[in-house]
C-alpha cells in the first residue's frame, strides 16, 4: 500500500525539480522564490539549485565582479543587498563564493546561515582541500565537473537547499533523535561498538530513521573525538537519506567528508538497512506498536570508516549487528520508535499542565538543548499546511536570532511570563496566523507556536509545564553522547 505524502514534510528533491533547461534570463527561472548558487572566485559556476551551471554563468560572473568592486572600493566583501522585495546574501569562503536570493522575507542573518550549510554540503562532497588545491593550481578549474563525479551531488545539494525552508535542525544547529527508551538505545549502541571491531579503521556507526532522526550512534572505544559534531551529523543525515532513498534496498559504499572533523579528507560511508523480524515491537508502555512508515520493518544504518577497502567488512558487520539486535528484540523496538513522531495530541495530560484543550492552541514546539547538541521537534499540527510549516520555520529562525541579541518580553499586553530558576530571556511575538513564545534558559531553549487567539497566560502555563515534562523525559528523547 502506498502511503500518502505528508504535505507538512519536504518532498524528495529529484532531477525534475532542477529544471535544467532554464537559465538566468528565463522568466520562469526569475520567478523562482529562492535561488542558491555556488561559484569560484573566478566567477565560474559550480552548482545552482535551478537551471544548469552553463545557464547561470553570466549571473555568477556578475556577482563575483560586484564582490571584487566592493572589496576594492569599500575595503570589504559584498555580503548582501535588497532590491524590489528580494534579498541577496553572499558568502566568500576561500576560493569559493556562495550566494542566495529569496523573496520570502528571511533576515540577512538567516540567509547567511543557509549559505554556511550549503558550503558544508559542498565540502562534504568534494572536500575543502580538493577545492582549494585544484583552484590554486588553476583558477578556471571546473568545480561543477568535480561535483558531478560525487555521489548524488545534485540530489544531495538540492535536498539540502529545500530542507533549509522546512527543517528545524538548520535553524538551531542541533540534530533530532528518535524517541525511544534509554535502555533500547544503549543496547543498540553497545551492539554497534562490537560490530565495528571487525571493520578496518572504523570512525562511527549511526542508525537513523527515514526522516533523518538519529536512533543511536557509537564511536569505537578509545577513539577521539568521542562524539560526532552536530553540524557533521546534520549534513550526514541529509546525505544518507538521499542515498538510502535512491538506492532502495541496495547497500552502498561511498566517499564522504565530515567538514567539522576533517574538511580536507574523505572517509567511506557504508549505507544499508537493518530489517526487524516479523512481529510487533514493544512500545514505551510495553504495549505492541506497529510502525506506520512506508519502509515498515527497517531502519537505516551507516558505518563510517577511513578504509577505502572495507566494504565487505562493513557488510559483514551489518549482518552481525542485525542478527544480534533481532535476537534481543532491540531492533524491532527501534524500528517502531523511528516510525512514530511526537504528536501533540498524543502527549499525556501532565505534559500540557492539565489543560483540557491544550492541544488545540499548541501547533508545534521545539525544545533545544545546545549542550547535548540535540533538540526535540514535535509533529506539526494537522491543521497546518506546507506553507504554514515554512512560515513557522522562518519565524523560528528570526526569533532564534533575536534571542541572541535582545532580552525581555516583546508583547507586554498581558502578565509577563514567570519562570522559576536561573535568569532567562523571554520573547513573545504575535503574528497574523500564529504566535511564537520563546524562552532561553541557562542550559535549554524552548519555542512554542500557538494559535494567534491564545492568551499570554495560557501560553506561559503551557510552556512552564511542557518544560518540566520534557526535562523529566530527556533520557528517552536524546542520544547520550
mmCIF file of N, CA and C in Angstrom, residues 57-170:
data_model
loop_
_atom_site.group_PDB
_atom_site.id
_atom_site.type_symbol
_atom_site.label_atom_id
_atom_site.label_comp_id
_atom_site.label_asym_id
_atom_site.label_seq_id
_atom_site.Cartn_x
_atom_site.Cartn_y
_atom_site.Cartn_z
ATOM 1 N N UNK A 57 26.020 31.202 -15.865
ATOM 2 C CA UNK A 57 27.420 31.644 -15.884
ATOM 3 C C UNK A 57 27.535 33.167 -15.893
ATOM 4 N N UNK A 58 26.644 33.838 -16.640
ATOM 5 C CA UNK A 58 26.699 35.298 -16.675
ATOM 6 C C UNK A 58 26.379 35.914 -15.333
ATOM 7 N N UNK A 59 25.381 35.371 -14.642
ATOM 8 C CA UNK A 59 24.997 35.885 -13.332
ATOM 9 C C UNK A 59 26.118 35.670 -12.313
ATOM 10 N N UNK A 60 26.735 34.495 -12.339
ATOM 11 C CA UNK A 60 27.820 34.215 -11.389
ATOM 12 C C UNK A 60 28.998 35.161 -11.615
ATOM 13 N N UNK A 61 29.322 35.415 -12.881
ATOM 14 C CA UNK A 61 30.414 36.342 -13.182
ATOM 15 C C UNK A 61 30.089 37.749 -12.687
ATOM 16 N N UNK A 62 28.826 38.154 -12.832
ATOM 17 C CA UNK A 62 28.410 39.486 -12.377
ATOM 18 C C UNK A 62 28.494 39.594 -10.856
ATOM 19 N N UNK A 63 28.011 38.567 -10.161
ATOM 20 C CA UNK A 63 28.057 38.586 -8.698
ATOM 21 C C UNK A 63 29.491 38.622 -8.184
ATOM 22 N N UNK A 64 30.371 37.875 -8.848
ATOM 23 C CA UNK A 64 31.763 37.886 -8.421
ATOM 24 C C UNK A 64 32.411 39.238 -8.705
ATOM 25 N N UNK A 65 32.063 39.853 -9.823
ATOM 26 C CA UNK A 65 32.597 41.177 -10.155
ATOM 27 C C UNK A 65 32.120 42.217 -9.153
ATOM 28 N N UNK A 66 30.852 42.138 -8.746
ATOM 29 C CA UNK A 66 30.334 43.062 -7.740
ATOM 30 C C UNK A 66 31.091 42.908 -6.429
ATOM 31 N N UNK A 67 31.400 41.675 -6.067
ATOM 32 C CA UNK A 67 32.173 41.441 -4.854
ATOM 33 C C UNK A 67 33.560 42.039 -4.952
ATOM 34 N N UNK A 68 34.187 41.904 -6.105
ATOM 35 C CA UNK A 68 35.527 42.451 -6.289
ATOM 36 C C UNK A 68 35.517 43.971 -6.242
ATOM 37 N N UNK A 69 34.510 44.592 -6.859
ATOM 38 C CA UNK A 69 34.393 46.058 -6.828
ATOM 39 C C UNK A 69 34.161 46.541 -5.399
ATOM 40 N N UNK A 70 33.310 45.831 -4.669
ATOM 41 C CA UNK A 70 33.041 46.199 -3.279
ATOM 42 C C UNK A 70 34.305 46.117 -2.440
ATOM 43 N N UNK A 71 35.069 45.057 -2.637
ATOM 44 C CA UNK A 71 36.306 44.888 -1.870
ATOM 45 C C UNK A 71 37.301 45.989 -2.197
ATOM 46 N N UNK A 72 37.350 46.392 -3.463
ATOM 47 C CA UNK A 72 38.310 47.417 -3.890
ATOM 48 C C UNK A 72 37.881 48.817 -3.466
ATOM 49 N N UNK A 73 36.577 49.114 -3.628
ATOM 50 C CA UNK A 73 36.113 50.475 -3.363
ATOM 51 C C UNK A 73 35.811 50.733 -1.897
ATOM 52 N N UNK A 74 35.329 49.685 -1.190
ATOM 53 C CA UNK A 74 34.887 49.891 0.192
ATOM 54 C C UNK A 74 35.715 49.107 1.198
ATOM 55 N N UNK A 75 36.690 48.378 0.706
ATOM 56 C CA UNK A 75 37.580 47.667 1.610
ATOM 57 C C UNK A 75 36.997 46.431 2.251
ATOM 58 N N UNK A 76 35.878 45.952 1.730
ATOM 59 C CA UNK A 76 35.266 44.739 2.284
ATOM 60 C C UNK A 76 34.405 44.051 1.255
ATOM 61 N N UNK A 77 34.199 42.752 1.440
ATOM 62 C CA UNK A 77 33.392 41.970 0.509
ATOM 63 C C UNK A 77 31.922 42.367 0.587
ATOM 64 N N UNK A 78 31.239 42.313 -0.561
ATOM 65 C CA UNK A 78 29.794 42.498 -0.608
ATOM 66 C C UNK A 78 29.143 41.278 0.025
ATOM 67 N N UNK A 79 28.366 41.488 1.088
ATOM 68 C CA UNK A 79 27.733 40.370 1.791
ATOM 69 C C UNK A 79 26.254 40.239 1.486
ATOM 70 N N UNK A 80 25.626 41.324 1.050
ATOM 71 C CA UNK A 80 24.205 41.219 0.765
ATOM 72 C C UNK A 80 23.628 42.517 0.239
ATOM 73 N N UNK A 81 22.388 42.411 -0.247
ATOM 74 C CA UNK A 81 21.675 43.581 -0.759
ATOM 75 C C UNK A 81 20.195 43.242 -0.800
ATOM 76 N N UNK A 82 19.363 44.271 -0.925
ATOM 77 C CA UNK A 82 17.923 44.057 -1.038
ATOM 78 C C UNK A 82 17.383 44.954 -2.128
ATOM 79 N N UNK A 83 16.699 44.343 -3.116
ATOM 80 C CA UNK A 83 16.172 45.087 -4.251
ATOM 81 C C UNK A 83 14.783 44.552 -4.582
ATOM 82 N N UNK A 84 13.813 45.447 -4.677
ATOM 83 C CA UNK A 84 12.453 45.114 -5.105
ATOM 84 C C UNK A 84 11.866 43.943 -4.318
ATOM 85 N N UNK A 85 12.052 43.982 -3.014
ATOM 86 C CA UNK A 85 11.478 42.946 -2.163
ATOM 87 C C UNK A 85 12.209 41.622 -2.176
ATOM 88 N N UNK A 86 13.350 41.580 -2.815
ATOM 89 C CA UNK A 86 14.144 40.347 -2.885
ATOM 90 C C UNK A 86 15.481 40.585 -2.194
ATOM 91 N N UNK A 87 15.845 39.685 -1.302
ATOM 92 C CA UNK A 87 17.083 39.847 -0.544
ATOM 93 C C UNK A 87 18.155 38.914 -1.074
ATOM 94 N N UNK A 88 19.356 39.469 -1.241
ATOM 95 C CA UNK A 88 20.514 38.701 -1.705
ATOM 96 C C UNK A 88 21.516 38.596 -0.568
ATOM 97 N N UNK A 89 22.037 37.394 -0.363
ATOM 98 C CA UNK A 89 23.128 37.179 0.584
ATOM 99 C C UNK A 89 24.268 36.503 -0.158
ATOM 100 N N UNK A 90 25.474 36.884 0.208
ATOM 101 C CA UNK A 90 26.663 36.379 -0.483
ATOM 102 C C UNK A 90 27.710 36.014 0.563
ATOM 103 N N UNK A 91 28.373 34.875 0.371
ATOM 104 C CA UNK A 91 29.378 34.409 1.329
ATOM 105 C C UNK A 91 30.618 33.963 0.564
ATOM 106 N N UNK A 92 31.742 34.649 0.810
ATOM 107 C CA UNK A 92 33.016 34.269 0.206
ATOM 108 C C UNK A 92 33.780 33.409 1.200
ATOM 109 N N UNK A 93 34.260 32.257 0.740
ATOM 110 C CA UNK A 93 34.985 31.319 1.605
ATOM 111 C C UNK A 93 36.120 30.709 0.809
ATOM 112 N N UNK A 94 37.339 31.188 1.057
ATOM 113 C CA UNK A 94 38.481 30.680 0.320
ATOM 114 C C UNK A 94 38.338 30.975 -1.156
ATOM 115 N N UNK A 95 38.466 29.930 -1.964
ATOM 116 C CA UNK A 95 38.382 30.100 -3.416
ATOM 117 C C UNK A 95 36.960 29.964 -3.933
ATOM 118 N N UNK A 96 35.977 29.812 -3.031
ATOM 119 C CA UNK A 96 34.585 29.637 -3.445
ATOM 120 C C UNK A 96 33.717 30.774 -2.916
ATOM 121 N N UNK A 97 32.639 31.046 -3.625
ATOM 122 C CA UNK A 97 31.645 32.020 -3.204
ATOM 123 C C UNK A 97 30.271 31.365 -3.298
ATOM 124 N N UNK A 98 29.422 31.637 -2.313
ATOM 125 C CA UNK A 98 28.067 31.096 -2.279
ATOM 126 C C UNK A 98 27.097 32.266 -2.220
ATOM 127 N N UNK A 99 26.002 32.157 -2.942
ATOM 128 C CA UNK A 99 25.030 33.253 -2.976
ATOM 129 C C UNK A 99 23.618 32.682 -2.976
ATOM 130 N N UNK A 100 22.709 33.417 -2.362
ATOM 131 C CA UNK A 100 21.302 33.036 -2.368
ATOM 132 C C UNK A 100 20.448 34.286 -2.470
ATOM 133 N N UNK A 101 19.309 34.154 -3.121
ATOM 134 C CA UNK A 101 18.343 35.250 -3.162
ATOM 135 C C UNK A 101 16.975 34.676 -2.821
ATOM 136 N N UNK A 102 16.171 35.469 -2.119
ATOM 137 C CA UNK A 102 14.870 34.995 -1.659
ATOM 138 C C UNK A 102 13.899 36.156 -1.537
ATOM 139 N N UNK A 103 12.629 35.868 -1.803
ATOM 140 C CA UNK A 103 11.589 36.884 -1.599
ATOM 141 C C UNK A 103 10.661 36.474 -0.471
ATOM 142 N N UNK A 104 11.104 35.570 0.398
ATOM 143 C CA UNK A 104 10.263 35.047 1.469
ATOM 144 C C UNK A 104 10.391 35.828 2.778
ATOM 145 N N UNK A 105 11.202 36.859 2.793
ATOM 146 C CA UNK A 105 11.266 37.716 3.968
ATOM 147 C C UNK A 105 12.234 37.289 5.047
ATOM 148 N N UNK A 106 13.133 36.335 4.762
ATOM 149 C CA UNK A 106 14.128 35.951 5.763
ATOM 150 C C UNK A 106 15.082 37.104 6.035
ATOM 151 N N UNK A 107 15.628 37.123 7.245
ATOM 152 C CA UNK A 107 16.613 38.143 7.580
ATOM 153 C C UNK A 107 17.932 37.825 6.894
ATOM 154 N N UNK A 108 18.809 38.832 6.846
ATOM 155 C CA UNK A 108 20.133 38.619 6.268
ATOM 156 C C UNK A 108 20.884 37.540 7.038
ATOM 157 N N UNK A 109 20.735 37.535 8.372
ATOM 158 C CA UNK A 109 21.428 36.542 9.198
ATOM 159 C C UNK A 109 20.966 35.124 8.873
ATOM 160 N N UNK A 110 19.659 34.952 8.620
ATOM 161 C CA UNK A 110 19.136 33.628 8.273
ATOM 162 C C UNK A 110 19.685 33.156 6.947
ATOM 163 N N UNK A 111 19.707 34.037 5.948
ATOM 164 C CA UNK A 111 20.227 33.650 4.634
ATOM 165 C C UNK A 111 21.718 33.352 4.699
ATOM 166 N N UNK A 112 22.449 34.096 5.503
ATOM 167 C CA UNK A 112 23.884 33.819 5.647
ATOM 168 C C UNK A 112 24.101 32.448 6.283
ATOM 169 N N UNK A 113 23.259 32.092 7.251
ATOM 170 C CA UNK A 113 23.371 30.759 7.851
ATOM 171 C C UNK A 113 23.050 29.683 6.815
ATOM 172 N N UNK A 114 22.065 29.931 5.972
ATOM 173 C CA UNK A 114 21.752 28.975 4.905
ATOM 174 C C UNK A 114 22.974 28.717 4.030
ATOM 175 N N UNK A 115 23.702 29.769 3.726
ATOM 176 C CA UNK A 115 24.886 29.608 2.877
ATOM 177 C C UNK A 115 25.977 28.820 3.588
ATOM 178 N N UNK A 116 26.080 28.959 4.892
ATOM 179 C CA UNK A 116 27.038 28.144 5.645
ATOM 180 C C UNK A 116 26.705 26.665 5.504
ATOM 181 N N UNK A 117 25.406 26.333 5.541
ATOM 182 C CA UNK A 117 25.001 24.939 5.383
ATOM 183 C C UNK A 117 25.278 24.438 3.977
ATOM 184 N N UNK A 118 25.041 25.273 2.973
ATOM 185 C CA UNK A 118 25.336 24.871 1.597
ATOM 186 C C UNK A 118 26.834 24.636 1.428
ATOM 187 N N UNK A 119 27.635 25.502 2.030
ATOM 188 C CA UNK A 119 29.092 25.311 1.973
ATOM 189 C C UNK A 119 29.494 23.976 2.601
ATOM 190 N N UNK A 120 28.895 23.637 3.735
ATOM 191 C CA UNK A 120 29.197 22.342 4.361
ATOM 192 C C UNK A 120 28.798 21.192 3.429
ATOM 193 N N UNK A 121 27.652 21.366 2.756
ATOM 194 C CA UNK A 121 27.202 20.323 1.839
ATOM 195 C C UNK A 121 28.152 20.125 0.681
ATOM 196 N N UNK A 122 28.688 21.214 0.135
ATOM 197 C CA UNK A 122 29.654 21.109 -0.964
ATOM 198 C C UNK A 122 30.941 20.448 -0.480
ATOM 199 N N UNK A 123 31.425 20.876 0.682
ATOM 200 C CA UNK A 123 32.660 20.290 1.216
ATOM 201 C C UNK A 123 32.487 18.810 1.524
ATOM 202 N N UNK A 124 31.303 18.419 1.961
ATOM 203 C CA UNK A 124 31.059 17.003 2.231
ATOM 204 C C UNK A 124 31.260 16.160 0.973
ATOM 205 N N UNK A 125 30.963 16.741 -0.179
ATOM 206 C CA UNK A 125 31.024 16.001 -1.432
ATOM 207 C C UNK A 125 32.394 16.035 -2.097
ATOM 208 N N UNK A 126 33.144 17.137 -1.941
ATOM 209 C CA UNK A 126 34.418 17.258 -2.666
ATOM 210 C C UNK A 126 35.609 17.612 -1.778
ATOM 211 N N UNK A 127 35.415 17.899 -0.515
ATOM 212 C CA UNK A 127 36.404 18.307 0.488
ATOM 213 C C UNK A 127 36.943 19.716 0.217
ATOM 214 N N UNK A 128 37.300 20.390 1.271
ATOM 215 C CA UNK A 128 37.879 21.725 1.166
ATOM 216 C C UNK A 128 39.235 21.684 0.467
ATOM 217 N N UNK A 129 40.027 20.651 0.775
ATOM 218 C CA UNK A 129 41.351 20.528 0.149
ATOM 219 C C UNK A 129 41.226 20.349 -1.352
ATOM 220 N N UNK A 130 40.231 19.545 -1.758
ATOM 221 C CA UNK A 130 40.026 19.339 -3.186
ATOM 222 C C UNK A 130 39.708 20.632 -3.901
ATOM 223 N N UNK A 131 38.887 21.472 -3.269
ATOM 224 C CA UNK A 131 38.542 22.756 -3.869
ATOM 225 C C UNK A 131 39.737 23.693 -3.908
ATOM 226 N N UNK A 132 40.365 23.878 -2.752
ATOM 227 C CA UNK A 132 41.434 24.865 -2.646
ATOM 228 C C UNK A 132 42.659 24.483 -3.464
ATOM 229 N N UNK A 133 43.044 23.205 -3.423
ATOM 230 C CA UNK A 133 44.230 22.760 -4.165
ATOM 231 C C UNK A 133 44.026 22.892 -5.654
ATOM 232 N N UNK A 134 42.867 22.408 -6.129
ATOM 233 C CA UNK A 134 42.606 22.456 -7.566
ATOM 234 C C UNK A 134 42.509 23.891 -8.071
ATOM 235 N N UNK A 135 41.833 24.760 -7.309
ATOM 236 C CA UNK A 135 41.662 26.137 -7.754
ATOM 237 C C UNK A 135 42.950 26.946 -7.613
ATOM 238 N N UNK A 136 43.820 26.560 -6.675
ATOM 239 C CA UNK A 136 45.110 27.236 -6.550
ATOM 240 C C UNK A 136 45.982 26.952 -7.770
ATOM 241 N N UNK A 137 45.871 25.753 -8.299
ATOM 242 C CA UNK A 137 46.648 25.379 -9.481
ATOM 243 C C UNK A 137 46.065 25.979 -10.751
ATOM 244 N N UNK A 138 44.735 26.073 -10.780
ATOM 245 C CA UNK A 138 44.064 26.558 -11.979
ATOM 246 C C UNK A 138 42.771 27.256 -11.574
ATOM 247 N N UNK A 139 42.750 28.586 -11.669
ATOM 248 C CA UNK A 139 41.594 29.373 -11.235
ATOM 249 C C UNK A 139 40.349 29.044 -12.056
ATOM 250 N N UNK A 140 40.529 28.437 -13.240
ATOM 251 C CA UNK A 140 39.393 28.081 -14.083
ATOM 252 C C UNK A 140 38.990 26.613 -13.930
ATOM 253 N N UNK A 141 39.515 25.968 -12.893
ATOM 254 C CA UNK A 141 39.166 24.571 -12.628
ATOM 255 C C UNK A 141 37.646 24.420 -12.543
ATOM 256 N N UNK A 142 37.126 23.366 -13.158
ATOM 257 C CA UNK A 142 35.681 23.155 -13.228
ATOM 258 C C UNK A 142 35.201 22.398 -11.983
ATOM 259 N N UNK A 143 34.772 23.159 -10.954
ATOM 260 C CA UNK A 143 34.270 22.544 -9.725
ATOM 261 C C UNK A 143 32.973 21.797 -10.003
ATOM 262 N N UNK A 144 32.189 22.295 -10.958
ATOM 263 C CA UNK A 144 30.954 21.629 -11.313
ATOM 264 C C UNK A 144 31.192 20.218 -11.803
ATOM 265 N N UNK A 145 32.245 20.029 -12.563
ATOM 266 C CA UNK A 145 32.570 18.691 -13.050
ATOM 267 C C UNK A 145 33.015 17.795 -11.899
ATOM 268 N N UNK A 146 33.756 18.380 -10.942
ATOM 269 C CA UNK A 146 34.168 17.595 -9.770
ATOM 270 C C UNK A 146 32.951 17.178 -8.953
ATOM 271 N N UNK A 147 31.973 18.083 -8.821
ATOM 272 C CA UNK A 147 30.747 17.728 -8.102
ATOM 273 C C UNK A 147 29.970 16.642 -8.832
ATOM 274 N N UNK A 148 30.029 16.678 -10.171
ATOM 275 C CA UNK A 148 29.286 15.693 -10.952
ATOM 276 C C UNK A 148 29.793 14.277 -10.712
ATOM 277 N N UNK A 149 31.057 14.147 -10.303
ATOM 278 C CA UNK A 149 31.607 12.815 -10.030
ATOM 279 C C UNK A 149 31.287 12.336 -8.614
ATOM 280 N N UNK A 150 30.801 13.241 -7.757
ATOM 281 C CA UNK A 150 30.446 12.871 -6.387
ATOM 282 C C UNK A 150 29.113 12.135 -6.373
ATOM 283 N N UNK A 151 28.885 11.355 -5.340
ATOM 284 C CA UNK A 151 27.675 10.549 -5.235
ATOM 285 C C UNK A 151 26.436 11.417 -5.068
ATOM 286 N N UNK A 152 25.542 11.335 -6.068
ATOM 287 C CA UNK A 152 24.242 12.000 -5.991
ATOM 288 C C UNK A 152 24.348 13.477 -5.613
ATOM 289 N N UNK A 153 25.335 14.174 -6.153
ATOM 290 C CA UNK A 153 25.596 15.553 -5.720
ATOM 291 C C UNK A 153 24.401 16.469 -5.943
ATOM 292 N N UNK A 154 23.780 16.397 -7.117
ATOM 293 C CA UNK A 154 22.647 17.280 -7.399
ATOM 294 C C UNK A 154 21.490 17.022 -6.450
ATOM 295 N N UNK A 155 21.214 15.726 -6.202
ATOM 296 C CA UNK A 155 20.119 15.394 -5.294
ATOM 297 C C UNK A 155 20.445 15.794 -3.863
ATOM 298 N N UNK A 156 21.697 15.587 -3.436
ATOM 299 C CA UNK A 156 22.097 15.910 -2.069
ATOM 300 C C UNK A 156 22.012 17.417 -1.820
ATOM 301 N N UNK A 157 22.583 18.212 -2.725
ATOM 302 C CA UNK A 157 22.561 19.661 -2.536
ATOM 303 C C UNK A 157 21.164 20.237 -2.749
ATOM 304 N N UNK A 158 20.431 19.693 -3.720
ATOM 305 C CA UNK A 158 19.069 20.160 -3.948
ATOM 306 C C UNK A 158 18.176 19.883 -2.751
ATOM 307 N N UNK A 159 18.320 18.686 -2.154
ATOM 308 C CA UNK A 159 17.531 18.347 -0.970
ATOM 309 C C UNK A 159 17.920 19.218 0.212
ATOM 310 N N UNK A 160 19.221 19.487 0.360
ATOM 311 C CA UNK A 160 19.691 20.357 1.440
ATOM 312 C C UNK A 160 19.082 21.748 1.299
ATOM 313 N N UNK A 161 19.123 22.300 0.079
ATOM 314 C CA UNK A 161 18.566 23.638 -0.149
ATOM 315 C C UNK A 161 17.070 23.665 0.162
ATOM 316 N N UNK A 162 16.358 22.582 -0.195
ATOM 317 C CA UNK A 162 14.925 22.524 0.106
ATOM 318 C C UNK A 162 14.681 22.407 1.607
ATOM 319 N N UNK A 163 15.462 21.554 2.281
ATOM 320 C CA UNK A 163 15.243 21.319 3.709
ATOM 321 C C UNK A 163 15.472 22.563 4.558
ATOM 322 N N UNK A 164 16.282 23.497 4.061
ATOM 323 C CA UNK A 164 16.533 24.724 4.813
ATOM 324 C C UNK A 164 15.242 25.476 5.136
ATOM 325 N N UNK A 165 14.241 25.308 4.291
ATOM 326 C CA UNK A 165 12.961 26.002 4.496
ATOM 327 C C UNK A 165 12.006 25.222 5.381
ATOM 328 N N UNK A 166 12.340 23.951 5.668
ATOM 329 C CA UNK A 166 11.377 23.080 6.334
ATOM 330 C C UNK A 166 11.832 22.567 7.690
ATOM 331 N N UNK A 167 13.104 22.303 7.850
ATOM 332 C CA UNK A 167 13.556 21.513 8.994
ATOM 333 C C UNK A 167 14.264 22.374 10.048
ATOM 334 N N UNK A 168 13.941 22.110 11.298
ATOM 335 C CA UNK A 168 14.407 22.939 12.399
ATOM 336 C C UNK A 168 15.878 22.732 12.747
ATOM 337 N N UNK A 169 16.475 21.625 12.320
ATOM 338 C CA UNK A 169 17.885 21.410 12.675
ATOM 339 C C UNK A 169 18.787 22.473 12.056
ATOM 340 N N UNK A 170 18.385 23.023 10.897
ATOM 341 C CA UNK A 170 19.190 24.059 10.250
ATOM 342 C C UNK A 170 19.004 25.423 10.912
#
